[in-house]
XYZ file of C-alpha atoms in Angstrom:
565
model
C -45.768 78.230 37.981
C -48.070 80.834 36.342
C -47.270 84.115 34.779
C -49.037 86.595 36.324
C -50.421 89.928 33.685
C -47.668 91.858 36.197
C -44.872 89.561 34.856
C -46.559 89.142 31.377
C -46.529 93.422 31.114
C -42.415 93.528 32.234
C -41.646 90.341 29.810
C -43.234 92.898 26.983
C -41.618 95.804 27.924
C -38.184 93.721 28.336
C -39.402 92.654 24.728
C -39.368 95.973 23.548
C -36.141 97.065 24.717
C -34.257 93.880 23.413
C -35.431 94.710 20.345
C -34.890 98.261 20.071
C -31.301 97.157 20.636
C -31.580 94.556 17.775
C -32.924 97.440 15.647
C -30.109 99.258 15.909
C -27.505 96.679 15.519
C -25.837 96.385 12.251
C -24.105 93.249 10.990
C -20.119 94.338 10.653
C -18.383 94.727 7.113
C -17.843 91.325 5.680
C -15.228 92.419 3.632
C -12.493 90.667 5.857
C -10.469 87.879 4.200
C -12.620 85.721 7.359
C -15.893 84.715 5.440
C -17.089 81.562 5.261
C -20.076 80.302 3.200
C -22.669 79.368 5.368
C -22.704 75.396 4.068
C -19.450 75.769 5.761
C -20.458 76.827 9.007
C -23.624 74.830 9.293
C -21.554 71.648 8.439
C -20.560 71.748 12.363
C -24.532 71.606 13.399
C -26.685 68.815 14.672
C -29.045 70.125 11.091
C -26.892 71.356 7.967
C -30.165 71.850 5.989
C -31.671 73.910 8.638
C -28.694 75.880 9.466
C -28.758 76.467 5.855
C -32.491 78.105 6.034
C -31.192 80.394 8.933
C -28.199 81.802 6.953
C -29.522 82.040 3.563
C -28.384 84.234 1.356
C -25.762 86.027 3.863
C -22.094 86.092 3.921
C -20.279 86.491 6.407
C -17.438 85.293 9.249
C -18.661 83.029 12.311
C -19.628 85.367 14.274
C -21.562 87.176 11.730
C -23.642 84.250 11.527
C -23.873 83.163 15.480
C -25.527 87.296 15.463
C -28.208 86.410 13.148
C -28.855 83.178 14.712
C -29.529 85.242 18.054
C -31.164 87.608 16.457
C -34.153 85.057 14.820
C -33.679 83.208 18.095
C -35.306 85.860 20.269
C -37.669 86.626 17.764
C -38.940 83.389 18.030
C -38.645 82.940 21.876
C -40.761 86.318 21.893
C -43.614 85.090 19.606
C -43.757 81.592 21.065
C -44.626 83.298 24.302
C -47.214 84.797 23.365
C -48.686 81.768 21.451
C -49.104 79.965 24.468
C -49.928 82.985 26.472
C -52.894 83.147 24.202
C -54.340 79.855 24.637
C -54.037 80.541 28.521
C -55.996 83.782 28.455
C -58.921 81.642 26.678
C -58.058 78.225 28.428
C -61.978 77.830 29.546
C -62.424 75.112 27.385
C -59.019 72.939 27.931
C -58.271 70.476 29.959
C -56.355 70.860 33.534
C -53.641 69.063 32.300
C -53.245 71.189 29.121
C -53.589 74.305 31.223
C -50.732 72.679 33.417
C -48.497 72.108 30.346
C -49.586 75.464 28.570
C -48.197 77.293 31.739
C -44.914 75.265 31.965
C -44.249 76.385 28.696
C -45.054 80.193 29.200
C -42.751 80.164 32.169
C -39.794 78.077 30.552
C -40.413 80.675 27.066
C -39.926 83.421 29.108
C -36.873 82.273 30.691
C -35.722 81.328 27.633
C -36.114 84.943 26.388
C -34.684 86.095 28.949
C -31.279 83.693 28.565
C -30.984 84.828 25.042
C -31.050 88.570 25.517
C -28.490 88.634 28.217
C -25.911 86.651 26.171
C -26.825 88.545 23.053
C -26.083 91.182 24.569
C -22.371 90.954 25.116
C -22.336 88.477 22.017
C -23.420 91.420 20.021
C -19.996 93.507 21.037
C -17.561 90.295 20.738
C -15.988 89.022 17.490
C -13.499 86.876 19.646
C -13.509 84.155 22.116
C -14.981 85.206 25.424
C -13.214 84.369 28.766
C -13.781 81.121 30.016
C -16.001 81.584 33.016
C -18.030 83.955 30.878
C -18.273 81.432 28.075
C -19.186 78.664 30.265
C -21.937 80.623 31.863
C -23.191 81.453 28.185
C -22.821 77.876 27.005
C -24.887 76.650 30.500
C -27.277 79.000 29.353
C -27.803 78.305 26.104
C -27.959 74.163 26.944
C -30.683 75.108 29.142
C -32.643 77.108 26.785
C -33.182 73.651 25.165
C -34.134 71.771 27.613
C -36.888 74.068 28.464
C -37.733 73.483 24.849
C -37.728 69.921 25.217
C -39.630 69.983 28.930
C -42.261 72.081 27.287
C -42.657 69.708 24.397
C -42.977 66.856 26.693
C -45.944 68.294 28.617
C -47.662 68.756 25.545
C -47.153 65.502 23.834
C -48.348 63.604 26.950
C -51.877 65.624 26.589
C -54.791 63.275 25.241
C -56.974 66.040 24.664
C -57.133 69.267 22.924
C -55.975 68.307 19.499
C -55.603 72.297 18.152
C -53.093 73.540 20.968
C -51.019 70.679 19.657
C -51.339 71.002 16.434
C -50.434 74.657 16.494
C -48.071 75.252 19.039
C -45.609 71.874 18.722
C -44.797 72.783 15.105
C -43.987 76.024 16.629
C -41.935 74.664 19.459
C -39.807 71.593 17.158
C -38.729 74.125 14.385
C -37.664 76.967 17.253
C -35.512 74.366 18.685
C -34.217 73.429 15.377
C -33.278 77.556 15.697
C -31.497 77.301 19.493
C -30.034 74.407 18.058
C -27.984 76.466 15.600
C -27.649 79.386 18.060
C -26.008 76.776 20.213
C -23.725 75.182 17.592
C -22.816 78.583 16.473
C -22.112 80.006 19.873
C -19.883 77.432 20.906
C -17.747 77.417 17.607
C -17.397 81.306 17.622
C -17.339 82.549 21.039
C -15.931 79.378 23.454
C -12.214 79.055 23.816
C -10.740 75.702 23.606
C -11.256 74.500 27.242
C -8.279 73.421 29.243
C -8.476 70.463 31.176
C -7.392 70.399 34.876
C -5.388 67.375 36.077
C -3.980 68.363 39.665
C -6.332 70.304 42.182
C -6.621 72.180 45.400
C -7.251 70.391 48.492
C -10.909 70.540 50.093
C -12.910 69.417 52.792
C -14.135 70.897 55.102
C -17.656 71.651 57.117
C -19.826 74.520 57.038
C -18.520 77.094 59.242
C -20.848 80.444 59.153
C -19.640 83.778 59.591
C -22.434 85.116 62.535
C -20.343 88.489 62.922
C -22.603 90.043 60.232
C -26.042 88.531 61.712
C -28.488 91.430 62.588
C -28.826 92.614 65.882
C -32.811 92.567 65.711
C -32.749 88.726 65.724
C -34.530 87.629 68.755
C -32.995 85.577 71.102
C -35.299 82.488 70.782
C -33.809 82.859 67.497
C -30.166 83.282 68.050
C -30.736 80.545 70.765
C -32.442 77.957 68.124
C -29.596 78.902 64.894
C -26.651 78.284 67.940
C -28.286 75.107 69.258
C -28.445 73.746 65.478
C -24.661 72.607 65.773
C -26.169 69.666 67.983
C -28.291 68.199 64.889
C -27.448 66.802 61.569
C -24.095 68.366 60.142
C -21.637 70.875 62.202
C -23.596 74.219 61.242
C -21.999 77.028 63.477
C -18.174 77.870 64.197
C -16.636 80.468 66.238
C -13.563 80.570 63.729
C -13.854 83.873 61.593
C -11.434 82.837 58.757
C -11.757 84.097 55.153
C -13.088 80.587 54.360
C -16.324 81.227 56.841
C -19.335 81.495 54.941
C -21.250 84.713 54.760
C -24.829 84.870 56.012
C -26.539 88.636 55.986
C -29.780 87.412 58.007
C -31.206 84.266 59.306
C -34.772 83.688 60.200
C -36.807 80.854 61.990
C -38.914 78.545 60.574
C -40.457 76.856 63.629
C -44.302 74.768 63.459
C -44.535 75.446 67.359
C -44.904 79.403 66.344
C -41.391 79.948 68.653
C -39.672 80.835 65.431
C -39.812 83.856 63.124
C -42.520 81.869 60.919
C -45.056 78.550 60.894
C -43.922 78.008 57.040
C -41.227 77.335 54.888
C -42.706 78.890 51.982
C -43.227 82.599 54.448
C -39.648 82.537 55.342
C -38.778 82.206 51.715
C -40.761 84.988 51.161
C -39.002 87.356 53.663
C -35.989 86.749 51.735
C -34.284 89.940 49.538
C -34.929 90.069 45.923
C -31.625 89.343 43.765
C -28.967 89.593 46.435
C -25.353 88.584 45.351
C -22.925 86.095 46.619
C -20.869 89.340 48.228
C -24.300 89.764 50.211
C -24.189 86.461 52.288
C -26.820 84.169 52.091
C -30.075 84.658 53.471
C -30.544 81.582 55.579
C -33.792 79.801 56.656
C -33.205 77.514 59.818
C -35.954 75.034 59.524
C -36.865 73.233 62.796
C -37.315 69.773 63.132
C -40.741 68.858 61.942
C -43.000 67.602 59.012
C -43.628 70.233 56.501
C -46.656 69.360 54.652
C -46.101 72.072 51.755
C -45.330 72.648 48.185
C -42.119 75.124 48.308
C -41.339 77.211 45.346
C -38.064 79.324 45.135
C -38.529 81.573 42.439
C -35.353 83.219 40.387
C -35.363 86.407 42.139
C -34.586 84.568 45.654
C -30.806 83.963 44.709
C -28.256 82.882 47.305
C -30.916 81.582 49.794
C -29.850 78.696 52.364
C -32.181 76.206 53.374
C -30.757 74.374 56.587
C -32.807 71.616 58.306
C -31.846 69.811 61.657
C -30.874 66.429 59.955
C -32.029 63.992 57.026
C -35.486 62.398 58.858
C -35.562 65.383 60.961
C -36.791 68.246 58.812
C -38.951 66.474 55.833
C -40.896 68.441 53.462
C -43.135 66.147 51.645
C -46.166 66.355 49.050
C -47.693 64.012 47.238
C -48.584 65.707 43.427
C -47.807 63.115 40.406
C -48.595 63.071 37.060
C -51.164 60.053 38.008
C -53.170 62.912 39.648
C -53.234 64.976 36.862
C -50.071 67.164 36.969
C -47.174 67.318 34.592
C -43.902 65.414 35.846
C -42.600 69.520 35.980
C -44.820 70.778 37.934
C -45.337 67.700 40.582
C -42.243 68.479 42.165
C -43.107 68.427 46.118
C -40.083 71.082 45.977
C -38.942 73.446 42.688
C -35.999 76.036 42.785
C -34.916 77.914 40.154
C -32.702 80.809 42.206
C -29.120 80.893 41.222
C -26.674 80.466 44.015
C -29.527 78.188 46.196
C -28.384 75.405 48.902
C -29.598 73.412 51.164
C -28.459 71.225 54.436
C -29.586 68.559 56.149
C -33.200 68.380 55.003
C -35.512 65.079 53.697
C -37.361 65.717 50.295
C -40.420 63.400 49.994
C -42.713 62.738 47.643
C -45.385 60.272 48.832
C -47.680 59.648 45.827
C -46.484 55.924 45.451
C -45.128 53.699 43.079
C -48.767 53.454 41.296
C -49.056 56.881 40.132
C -45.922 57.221 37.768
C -44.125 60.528 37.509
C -43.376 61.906 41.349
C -40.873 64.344 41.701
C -39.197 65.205 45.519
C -37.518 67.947 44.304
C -36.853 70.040 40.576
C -34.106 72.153 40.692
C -33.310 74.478 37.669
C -30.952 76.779 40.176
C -27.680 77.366 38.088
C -24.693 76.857 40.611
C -26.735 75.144 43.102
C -25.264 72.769 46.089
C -27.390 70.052 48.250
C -25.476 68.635 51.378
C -26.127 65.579 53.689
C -30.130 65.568 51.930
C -32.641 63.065 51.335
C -34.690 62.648 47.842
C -37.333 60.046 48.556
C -39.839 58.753 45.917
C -40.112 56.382 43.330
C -40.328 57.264 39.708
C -38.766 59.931 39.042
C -37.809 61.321 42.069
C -34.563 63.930 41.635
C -35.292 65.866 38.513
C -31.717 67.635 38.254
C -33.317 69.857 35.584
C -31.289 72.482 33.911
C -27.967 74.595 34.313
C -25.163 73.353 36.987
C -25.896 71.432 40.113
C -23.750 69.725 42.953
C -25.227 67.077 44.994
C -22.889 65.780 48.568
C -23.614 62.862 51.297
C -27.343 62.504 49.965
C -29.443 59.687 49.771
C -31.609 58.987 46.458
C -34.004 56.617 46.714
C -36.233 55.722 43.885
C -36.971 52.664 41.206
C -37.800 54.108 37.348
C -35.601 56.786 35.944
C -35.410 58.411 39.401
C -31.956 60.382 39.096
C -33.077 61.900 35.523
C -33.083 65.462 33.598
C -30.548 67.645 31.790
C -28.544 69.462 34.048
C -24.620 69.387 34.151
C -24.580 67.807 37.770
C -21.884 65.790 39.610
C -23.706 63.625 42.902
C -20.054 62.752 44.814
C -20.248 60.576 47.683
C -23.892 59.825 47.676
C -25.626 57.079 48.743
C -28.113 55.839 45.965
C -30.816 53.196 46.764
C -32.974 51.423 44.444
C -36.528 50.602 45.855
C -38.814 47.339 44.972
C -41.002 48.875 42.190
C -44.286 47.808 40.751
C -44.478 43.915 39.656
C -43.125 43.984 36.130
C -41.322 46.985 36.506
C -36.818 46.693 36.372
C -35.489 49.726 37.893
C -33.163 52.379 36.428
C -31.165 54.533 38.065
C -30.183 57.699 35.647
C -32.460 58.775 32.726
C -29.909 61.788 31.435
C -31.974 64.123 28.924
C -29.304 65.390 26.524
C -30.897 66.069 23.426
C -28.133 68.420 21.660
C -24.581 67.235 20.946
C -23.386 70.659 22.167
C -24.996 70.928 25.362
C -22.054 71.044 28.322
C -25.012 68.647 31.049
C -24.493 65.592 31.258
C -24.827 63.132 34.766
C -21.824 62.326 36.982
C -22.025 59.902 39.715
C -18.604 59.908 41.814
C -17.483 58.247 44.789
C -21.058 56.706 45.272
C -22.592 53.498 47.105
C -25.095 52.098 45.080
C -27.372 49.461 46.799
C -30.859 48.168 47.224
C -32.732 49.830 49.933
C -34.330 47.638 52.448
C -37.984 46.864 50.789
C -35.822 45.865 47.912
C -32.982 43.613 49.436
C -35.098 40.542 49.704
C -35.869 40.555 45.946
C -33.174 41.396 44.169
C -32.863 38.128 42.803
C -36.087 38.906 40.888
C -36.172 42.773 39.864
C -33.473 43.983 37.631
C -31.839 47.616 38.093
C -29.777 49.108 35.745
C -27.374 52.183 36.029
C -29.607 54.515 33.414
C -31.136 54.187 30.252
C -31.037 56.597 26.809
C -34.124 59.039 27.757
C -32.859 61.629 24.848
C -30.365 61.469 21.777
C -27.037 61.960 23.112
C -27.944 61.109 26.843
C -24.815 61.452 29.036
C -23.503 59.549 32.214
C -20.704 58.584 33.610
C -20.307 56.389 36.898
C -16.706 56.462 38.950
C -15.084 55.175 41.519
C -18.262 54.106 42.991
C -19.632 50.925 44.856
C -21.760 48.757 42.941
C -23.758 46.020 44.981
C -24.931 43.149 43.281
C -28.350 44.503 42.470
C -26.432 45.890 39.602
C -27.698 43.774 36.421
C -24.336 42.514 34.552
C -25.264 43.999 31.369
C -25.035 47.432 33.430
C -27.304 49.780 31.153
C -30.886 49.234 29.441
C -31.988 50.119 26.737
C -34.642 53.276 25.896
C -36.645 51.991 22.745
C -34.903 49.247 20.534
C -31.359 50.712 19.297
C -32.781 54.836 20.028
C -29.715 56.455 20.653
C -27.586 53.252 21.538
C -24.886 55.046 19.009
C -24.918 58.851 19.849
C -24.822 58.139 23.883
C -22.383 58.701 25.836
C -22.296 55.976 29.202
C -18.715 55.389 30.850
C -17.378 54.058 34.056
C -14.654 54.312 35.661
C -12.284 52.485 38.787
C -15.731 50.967 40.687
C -15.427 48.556 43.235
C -18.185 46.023 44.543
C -19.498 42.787 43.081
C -21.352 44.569 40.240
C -18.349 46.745 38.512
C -16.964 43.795 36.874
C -17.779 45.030 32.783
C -16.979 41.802 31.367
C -20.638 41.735 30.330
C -21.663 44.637 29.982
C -23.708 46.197 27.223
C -21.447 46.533 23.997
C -23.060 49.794 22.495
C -21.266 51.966 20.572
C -21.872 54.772 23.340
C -20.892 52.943 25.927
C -16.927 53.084 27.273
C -14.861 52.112 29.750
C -12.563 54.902 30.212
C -9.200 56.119 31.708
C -8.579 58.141 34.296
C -7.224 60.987 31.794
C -10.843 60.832 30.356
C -12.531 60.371 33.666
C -11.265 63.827 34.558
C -13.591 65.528 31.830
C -16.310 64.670 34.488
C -14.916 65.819 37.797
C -16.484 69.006 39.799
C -13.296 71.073 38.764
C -13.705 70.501 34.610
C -17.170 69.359 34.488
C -18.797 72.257 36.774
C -16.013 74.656 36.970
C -16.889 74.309 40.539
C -14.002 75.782 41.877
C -15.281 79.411 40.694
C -18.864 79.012 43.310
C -18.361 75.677 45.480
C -16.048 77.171 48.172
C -18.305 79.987 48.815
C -21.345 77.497 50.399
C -19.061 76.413 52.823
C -19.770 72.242 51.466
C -16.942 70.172 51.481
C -15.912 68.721 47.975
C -13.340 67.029 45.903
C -12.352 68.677 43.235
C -11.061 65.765 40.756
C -10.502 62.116 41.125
């Protein structure tokens, strides 16, 4: 996931021009009957004392302050970069796994830079609550600017070498996300109206139903003859009906290992693909035969509203085998990463081979905001689905895994899914959901809806003797919620585990809701003071329609969904 100098040149010019812009910008006339002392206003952050450092000695209203929060926010996003960048352009002397970490971190920094200049720049303008969809894209934003904070600190805490990039560089990283903290807490109280809850909801459901009338002529007829025959495999992929509800596709290319198709690999299809089409475009879609793809696929964030479509889970398998056992960091071992808004993919298997033994395996990262997977497979072990960042929707797939293998900090719902725990190592207990919440104002959070939950079939025999649990506390204010979902009895009674002694047993949040099967009885279940049985009225907080606002981008990828409860 390196920078290369290209990328490294545009981030500084980018730099440049932010800045000229925050040059310019003068904090309005705080004359208005509005101000607030800033003990106030940092009073509703996760750190008064530190809020208190950022808005020293200026008056002002709220969003006075949320400005010069942004402001010293991008500052520090821009000279963090370059810290790391540094040790990168002399990394002869560190280790591979500190050069692995190091270039995490200059790729999440600059994405980080790059959240906070496009929200400052229409925060800059607004001393008012923003519309909702534009607020909730800003809030997504800013919630994933600290998890890429927190990802990058990870990396470089789990180095056991090279003592001076750690000492310089985490002080560094743990007081700039002090900073995003407050940007954050700011942010939402200034520009984020109060956010209305739905409680009735269109109808959905239905299958994917592409709109060829806009395929290019130039596609060859092996081509057109292998994208029409792919109705016969996996999910109904091609309908003569032209409604408005068809979903758009502006070219389609082959991926085929015979050579019959328009490419041998997954990853040279990809490439083919426009650079930052829209959703008006139509997706560029990548029909990938049936097959065993033996490669490491990257989507960058240029390749937005790109299709992957396979012929069928156990069909089309991509697999890889990187883990943090061999030497890579649990971000970068992902046997598939996307980070392109607007991504999805059908009917495909996501492996990641590397075995209980070597810890940390991931099948598949995403970080693509507004992304959709239907009728997929995620197989691995630990680890396995790292639903990273920003918002994700998850239909008809299987998870398999054992430790922490549905885990990261994404807001994500995972509705009708089938989720199997495998046997792990002897003296391991399995746990289904590690959710990575570290900030009390970040909208992510885990949702599990209308899901079977059950041992898969190396486990069945032994679940008498391994424990699984629904999730344990990975971060502060970790956040799941399991409804209307079958529980098998693999399901340990007390329900949830435990991170490290009572760490964050208090500022969780774990709820379930209306499950069925012979584990959803919570008569013994833990009695935390984050943990809840809820209503239905609270329940709804967590459905696609309020959690993901997935009404506004769902119907476009053609995936059926429900909406609420």
């Amino acid at each position: 996931m390196a920078l290369k100098n290209t990328s490294v040149l545009i981030f500084s010019l980018s730099c440049l021009l932010s800045f000229s812009v925050l040059a310019s910008f003068s904090i309005p006339d705080t004359s208005s009957p509005s101000i607030i002392p800033p003990e106030t206003i940092c009073g509703s952050t996760v750190d008064p004392t530190y809020c208190k450092t950022v808005l020293a000695n200026q008056n002002g209203n709220i969003f006075d302050y949320g400005r010069i929060s942004f402001q010293k926010s991008l500052v520090q996003a821009r000279k963090f970069f370059y810290l790391v960048d540094s040790y990168l352009q002399g990394s002869s002397y560190l280790s591979q796994y500190t050069i692995g970490a190091l270039e995490d971190c200059r790729y999440l920094a600059e994405q980080n830079f790059e959240y906070l200049s496009n929200i400052y720049a229409t925060a800059s303008q607004a001393s008012g609550v923003l519309p909702i969809s534009q607020a909730e894209d800003f809030e997504t934003y800013l919630s994933a600017v600290l998890t890429n904070q927190q990802t990058c600190l990870e990396g470089l805490q789990s180095t056991t070498s090279d003592a001076r990039v750690k000492d310089d560089v985490l002080p560094s990283l743990s007081d700039d996300t002090k900073l995003h903290s407050v940007t954050l807490a700011l942010f939402v109280k200034g520009w984020v109206p109060e956010k209305k809850i739905m409680t009735s909801w269109p109808q959905n459901g239905r299958n994917l139903n592409f709109k060829n009338g806009r395929l290019p002529l130039t596609m060859s007829d092996r081509a057109r003859a292998i994208y029409d025959s792919a109705s016969h495999h996996g999910r109904k992929l091609l309908q003569t009906d032209k409604s408005d509800e068809s979903v758009v596709v502006s070219n389609i290319v082959v991926v085929s290992q015979d050579g019959t198709g328009d490419f041998t690999t997954i990853n040279d299809a990809i490439a083919a693909a426009p650079d930052n089409s829209s959703a008006d475009n139509g997706y560029f879609l990548v029909l990938i035969t049936e097959g065993v793809y033996q490669e490491y696929v990257s989507i960058d964030k240029n390749k937005k509203y790109l299709m992957l479509v396979g012929y069928g889970i156990n069909r089309t398998i991509i697999t890889g085998n990187h883990s943090v056992g061999d030497n890579f960091t649990t971000f970068n071992s992902a046997t598939v990463a996307v980070v392109a808004q607007g991504f999805v993919a059908v009917n495909i298997t996501f492996r990641n081979t590397a075995g209980p033994s070597k810890g940390q395996a991931v099948a598949v990262r995403s970080g693509a905001d507004m992304s959709t997977f239907y009728s997929c497979s995620f197989e691995g072990y630990q680890d396995t689905l790292y639903t990273h960042s920003l918002r994700q929707f998850y239909r008809e797939c299987d998870i398999y895994g054992t430790v922490d293998y549905i885990f990261g900090n994404a807001a994500v719902v995972l509705q009708n899914c089938n989720i199997y725990s495998r046997l792990p190592l002897s003296g391991q207990f399995n746990t289904i959901t590690a959710q990575g919440r570290t900030d009390p104002n970040q909208n992510t959070g885990t949702s599990i809806q209308n899901a079977t939950i059950k041992a898969a079939d190396d486990l069945a025999p032994n679940v008498g003797t391994v424990q699984t649990y629904l999730g344990r506390p990975w971060k502060q204010y970790s956040r799941t919620v399991i409804m209307q979902s079958f529980m098998d009895s693999l399901i340990d009674p007390a329900g949830w585990h435990e991170w490290s002694g009572d760490f964050a047993l208090s500022t969780l949040y774990y709820a379930e809701y209306d499950n069925t099967g012979p584990a959803s009885n919570t008569t013994n279940r833990v009695t935390w003071p984050g943990y809840h049985v809820i209503s239905a009225t609270d329940a709804t907080n967590f459905t696609v329609s309020n959690f993901l606002y997935g009404d506004n981008w769902i119907p476009q990828t053609g995936v059926p969904y429900l909406s609420g409860l």
